[in-house]
Coordinates of C-alpha atoms in Angstrom, one line a residue:
M334 CA 85.3 49.8 108.6
Q335 CA 83.4 50.4 111.7
A336 CA 86.5 51.4 113.6
K337 CA 87.4 53.9 110.8
R338 CA 83.9 55.5 111.1
A339 CA 84.3 55.7 114.9
A340 CA 87.7 57.4 114.5
T341 CA 86.2 59.9 112.0
A342 CA 83.3 60.7 114.3
V343 CA 85.7 61.3 117.2
Q344 CA 87.8 63.6 114.9
R345 CA 84.7 65.5 113.9
R346 CA 83.7 66.0 117.6
E347 CA 87.2 67.2 118.5
T348 CA 87.3 69.6 115.5
R349 CA 83.8 71.0 116.5
A350 CA 84.9 71.4 120.1
A351 CA 88.1 73.2 119.0
W352 CA 86.1 75.6 116.9
I353 CA 83.7 76.3 119.7
M354 CA 86.6 77.1 122.1
L355 CA 88.3 79.3 119.4
A356 CA 85.0 81.1 118.6
P357 CA 85.2 83.8 121.4
N358 CA 88.7 84.8 120.6
T359 CA 88.1 84.8 116.9
L360 CA 85.0 86.9 117.3
G361 CA 87.0 89.3 119.5
L362 CA 89.7 89.6 116.9
V363 CA 87.1 90.3 114.2
L364 CA 85.2 92.9 116.2
F365 CA 88.0 94.7 117.9
V366 CA 91.0 94.3 115.5
F367 CA 90.0 93.6 111.9
I368 CA 86.9 95.7 111.6
P369 CA 88.5 98.8 113.2
I370 CA 91.5 98.4 110.8
I371 CA 89.1 98.3 107.8
Y372 CA 87.1 101.2 109.2
A373 CA 90.2 103.3 109.8
F374 CA 91.2 102.9 106.2
Y375 CA 87.6 103.9 105.2
L376 CA 87.8 107.1 107.4
S377 CA 91.2 107.9 106.0
L378 CA 89.6 108.5 102.6
F379 CA 87.5 111.4 104.1
S380 CA 88.0 114.8 105.6
W381 CA 86.0 114.8 108.8
N382 CA 86.1 116.6 112.1
G383 CA 83.6 114.3 113.9
L384 CA 80.8 116.9 113.8
T385 CA 80.2 117.9 110.2
D386 CA 79.5 115.8 107.2
M387 CA 82.3 113.7 105.9
K388 CA 83.9 114.9 102.6
Y389 CA 85.4 112.3 100.3
I390 CA 89.0 113.2 99.3
A391 CA 90.3 109.9 98.2
L392 CA 94.0 109.5 99.0
K393 CA 94.8 113.1 99.8
N394 CA 95.3 112.3 103.5
F395 CA 98.0 109.8 102.6
L396 CA 99.7 112.3 100.2
K397 CA 99.6 114.9 102.9
L398 CA 101.0 112.4 105.4
F399 CA 104.1 111.7 103.4
Q400 CA 104.9 115.5 103.5
D401 CA 104.2 115.8 107.2
D402 CA 107.6 116.3 108.9
D403 CA 106.1 116.1 112.4
Y404 CA 104.6 112.7 111.8
G405 CA 107.9 111.5 110.2
A406 CA 109.7 112.7 113.3
S407 CA 107.2 110.8 115.6
L408 CA 107.9 107.6 113.6
L409 CA 111.7 108.1 114.1
T410 CA 111.1 108.7 117.9
T411 CA 109.0 105.5 118.0
L412 CA 111.8 103.6 116.2
R413 CA 114.4 104.9 118.7
Y414 CA 112.2 103.8 121.6
A415 CA 111.7 100.4 120.1
V416 CA 115.3 99.8 119.3
T417 CA 116.2 100.6 122.9
Y418 CA 113.3 99.0 124.6
V419 CA 113.0 95.6 122.9
P420 CA 116.6 94.4 123.3
C421 CA 116.7 95.6 126.9
L422 CA 113.4 93.9 127.7
T423 CA 114.4 90.6 126.1
L424 CA 117.7 90.4 127.8
L425 CA 116.5 91.6 131.2
S426 CA 113.5 89.2 131.1
L427 CA 115.7 86.3 130.2
G428 CA 118.2 87.2 132.9
I429 CA 115.6 87.4 135.6
A430 CA 114.0 84.2 134.4
L431 CA 117.3 82.4 134.7
V432 CA 117.9 83.7 138.2
V433 CA 114.5 82.9 139.4
N434 CA 114.7 79.4 137.9
S435 CA 117.9 78.7 139.8
L436 CA 116.3 79.4 143.2
R437 CA 114.7 76.9 145.4
Q438 CA 110.9 76.6 145.6
A439 CA 110.0 78.9 148.4
P440 CA 112.3 81.8 147.5
Q441 CA 111.4 81.3 143.8
E442 CA 107.7 81.9 144.5
V443 CA 108.5 85.1 146.4
V444 CA 110.8 86.5 143.8
R445 CA 108.5 85.5 140.9
T446 CA 105.6 87.2 142.6
S447 CA 107.6 90.4 143.3
V448 CA 108.9 90.6 139.7
F449 CA 105.4 90.1 138.2
L450 CA 103.7 92.5 140.6
P451 CA 104.4 95.8 138.6
Y452 CA 102.6 94.3 135.6
C453 CA 99.4 94.0 137.6
I454 CA 99.4 97.7 138.4
S455 CA 97.6 100.0 136.1
T456 CA 99.9 101.7 133.6
V457 CA 98.4 105.1 134.6
I458 CA 99.2 104.5 138.3
S459 CA 102.7 103.3 137.4
G460 CA 103.2 106.4 135.3
L461 CA 102.2 108.6 138.2
V462 CA 104.5 106.8 140.6
W463 CA 107.5 107.3 138.2
S464 CA 106.5 110.9 137.6
F465 CA 107.1 111.5 141.4
L466 CA 110.3 109.4 141.4
L467 CA 111.8 111.3 138.4
D468 CA 110.7 114.8 139.3
P469 CA 113.6 117.1 138.7
K470 CA 113.2 119.1 141.9
L471 CA 111.5 116.9 144.5
G472 CA 111.9 113.4 143.0
Y473 CA 113.2 110.6 145.1
V474 CA 115.9 109.6 142.6
N475 CA 117.4 113.0 142.6
T476 CA 117.3 113.0 146.4
V477 CA 119.3 109.8 146.4
L478 CA 121.8 111.3 143.9
R479 CA 122.3 114.4 146.1
Y480 CA 122.8 112.2 149.2
F481 CA 125.8 110.6 147.5
G482 CA 127.1 113.9 146.3
L483 CA 126.1 113.4 142.7
P484 CA 124.5 116.2 140.6
A485 CA 120.7 116.2 140.2
Q486 CA 119.4 115.3 136.7
A487 CA 116.6 116.8 134.7
F488 CA 115.2 113.3 133.7
L489 CA 111.8 113.9 132.2
G490 CA 112.6 117.6 131.7
S491 CA 115.6 116.9 129.5
P492 CA 115.2 116.2 125.8
N493 CA 118.2 113.9 125.9
Q494 CA 117.0 111.9 129.0
A495 CA 113.2 111.8 128.7
L496 CA 112.9 109.0 126.2
N497 CA 115.3 106.8 128.1
C498 CA 113.3 107.5 131.3
I499 CA 110.2 106.2 129.4
V500 CA 112.1 103.1 128.5
V501 CA 113.0 102.5 132.1
T502 CA 109.4 103.0 133.2
S503 CA 108.2 100.6 130.5
L504 CA 110.8 98.0 131.5
W505 CA 109.7 98.2 135.1
I506 CA 106.1 97.6 134.0
Q507 CA 106.6 94.8 131.4
T508 CA 109.6 92.8 132.4
G509 CA 107.8 90.7 134.9
Y510 CA 105.3 89.5 132.3
Y511 CA 107.9 88.4 129.8
S512 CA 110.1 86.9 132.6
I513 CA 107.2 84.6 133.4
I514 CA 107.1 83.5 129.7
F515 CA 110.8 82.7 129.7
L516 CA 110.4 81.0 133.1
A517 CA 107.6 78.7 131.8
A518 CA 109.9 77.8 128.8
L519 CA 112.7 77.0 131.2
K520 CA 110.5 74.7 133.2
D521 CA 109.6 72.7 130.1
I522 CA 113.3 71.8 129.4
P523 CA 113.8 68.1 130.4
R524 CA 116.2 67.8 133.4
D525 CA 117.7 64.7 131.7
Y526 CA 119.5 67.0 129.2
Y527 CA 121.3 68.8 132.0
E528 CA 122.1 65.5 133.9
A529 CA 123.7 64.1 130.7
S530 CA 125.7 67.3 130.2
N531 CA 127.0 67.0 133.7
I532 CA 128.2 63.5 132.9
D533 CA 130.0 64.8 129.8
G534 CA 131.6 67.5 131.9
A535 CA 130.0 70.5 130.3
N536 CA 130.3 73.9 132.0
S537 CA 127.6 76.4 132.7
W538 CA 128.1 78.4 129.4
Q539 CA 128.1 75.2 127.3
K540 CA 124.8 74.1 129.0
F541 CA 123.2 77.4 128.3
H542 CA 124.4 77.6 124.7
A543 CA 123.7 74.0 123.8
I544 CA 120.6 73.2 125.9
T545 CA 118.9 76.2 127.3
L546 CA 119.1 78.7 124.5
P547 CA 117.7 76.4 121.7
H548 CA 114.7 75.5 123.9
L549 CA 114.0 79.1 124.5
R550 CA 113.7 79.9 120.8
N551 CA 109.9 79.9 120.6
A552 CA 109.5 81.9 123.8
G553 CA 112.1 84.4 122.5
S554 CA 110.4 84.7 119.2
F555 CA 107.1 85.5 120.9
V556 CA 108.8 88.1 123.2
L557 CA 110.5 89.8 120.3
V558 CA 107.4 90.1 118.1
V559 CA 104.9 91.0 120.8
S560 CA 107.3 93.5 122.5
T561 CA 108.0 95.2 119.2
I562 CA 104.3 95.6 118.5
G563 CA 103.9 97.0 122.0
A564 CA 106.8 99.4 121.5
F565 CA 105.3 100.9 118.4
Q566 CA 102.0 101.3 120.3
V567 CA 103.4 102.9 123.4
F568 CA 101.1 105.7 124.6
D569 CA 100.0 105.6 128.3
Q570 CA 103.4 106.1 129.9
I571 CA 104.3 109.0 127.6
K572 CA 100.9 110.7 128.0
I573 CA 101.2 110.6 131.7
L574 CA 104.9 111.4 132.1
T575 CA 105.7 113.9 129.3
S576 CA 102.8 114.4 127.0
G577 CA 105.3 114.2 124.1
G578 CA 107.7 116.8 125.6
P579 CA 110.1 118.3 126.2
N580 CA 110.5 119.8 122.7
S581 CA 108.7 116.8 121.2
A582 CA 111.5 114.5 122.4
T583 CA 109.0 111.8 123.3
S584 CA 106.3 112.5 120.8
V585 CA 105.7 109.0 119.4
A586 CA 103.4 107.9 116.6
V587 CA 100.4 106.9 118.6
L588 CA 100.5 110.1 120.6
K589 CA 100.6 112.0 117.3
V590 CA 97.5 110.1 116.1
W591 CA 95.7 110.9 119.4
E592 CA 96.6 114.6 119.1
T593 CA 95.5 114.8 115.5
A594 CA 92.2 113.1 116.2
F595 CA 91.2 114.6 119.6
T596 CA 93.1 117.9 119.7
L597 CA 93.0 119.0 116.1
N598 CA 89.7 117.2 115.3
K599 CA 91.1 115.8 112.1
L600 CA 89.7 112.3 112.3
G601 CA 90.2 111.4 108.7
Y602 CA 93.9 112.5 108.8
A603 CA 94.4 110.7 112.1
S604 CA 93.0 107.5 110.6
A605 CA 95.5 107.7 107.8
Q606 CA 98.3 108.1 110.3
A607 CA 97.0 105.1 112.2
F608 CA 96.7 103.0 109.1
I609 CA 100.3 103.8 108.1
L610 CA 101.4 102.8 111.5
F611 CA 99.5 99.5 111.2
L612 CA 101.3 98.8 107.8
I613 CA 104.7 99.5 109.4
L614 CA 103.9 97.2 112.3
M615 CA 102.8 94.5 109.9
V616 CA 106.0 94.8 107.9
F617 CA 108.2 94.7 111.0
S618 CA 106.4 91.7 112.4
S619 CA 106.6 89.9 109.1
I620 CA 110.3 90.5 108.8
Q621 CA 110.9 89.3 112.4
L622 CA 108.8 86.1 111.8
K623 CA 110.6 85.5 108.5
L624 CA 114.0 85.8 110.1
I625 CA 113.0 83.6 113.0
S626 CA 111.6 80.9 110.7
S627 CA 114.7 81.0 108.5
E628 CA 116.9 80.5 111.6
E629 CA 114.8 77.5 112.7
S630 CA 115.0 75.9 109.2

């Protein structure tokens, strides 16, 4: 009986310690995520320019939103960006992690640091660097193309190339971070599994398919969900590189929300746009998590 009471007391102390450690993150989520979401929905029920009194209009902003072709086009552009960016990011991050993991200790540390370095640079600075590299006239990339006798490209000035250029920029910034996540998962795989597979005569593909890939499922799920959310929230690179152009080819949903709020001064309508984007993100994330959990079961 006394041992049971002692175990219960220890469990209570551990539970209390866990809540204390979780409290800062929980408070941050409440203050900076959940309350803004609720407040955005509240503002979406009003017509407000930020200066005059708010006018209650119920769901008229949402009804107007479903007839807004520009916002619909921005959602499609965002979807195109996400469909291109997320698979490329996942495969590239996994490939880099596998290469880094195969290196010896000293070269591995150098390559790992080099790959992660772009993630440590401000997104604004990264955007400015790529704006110089991809400049149609004086950009370094076009200089290299001309050197090899290839025609110069419009890049950010072309409606057909601009969005792909944004994808490349985002990959350069984010790949290092997700590579480290995959690398950490690779480090957690017991070496005994590979030694046993060597005894059984398994080749490299069989080892990857039967051992490596199943152990990367949780890391891959995290990368897919988080990168999808990030793709639908892309803003900095596009604002710096194209501002939504040319011809609205890179006008994504978050940029449209920003323009509606701070250029047109329609804060209520912008809040409706942001809330719809939140619902879309929630649906996409829920579908991804459902598919992942069904595969695991």
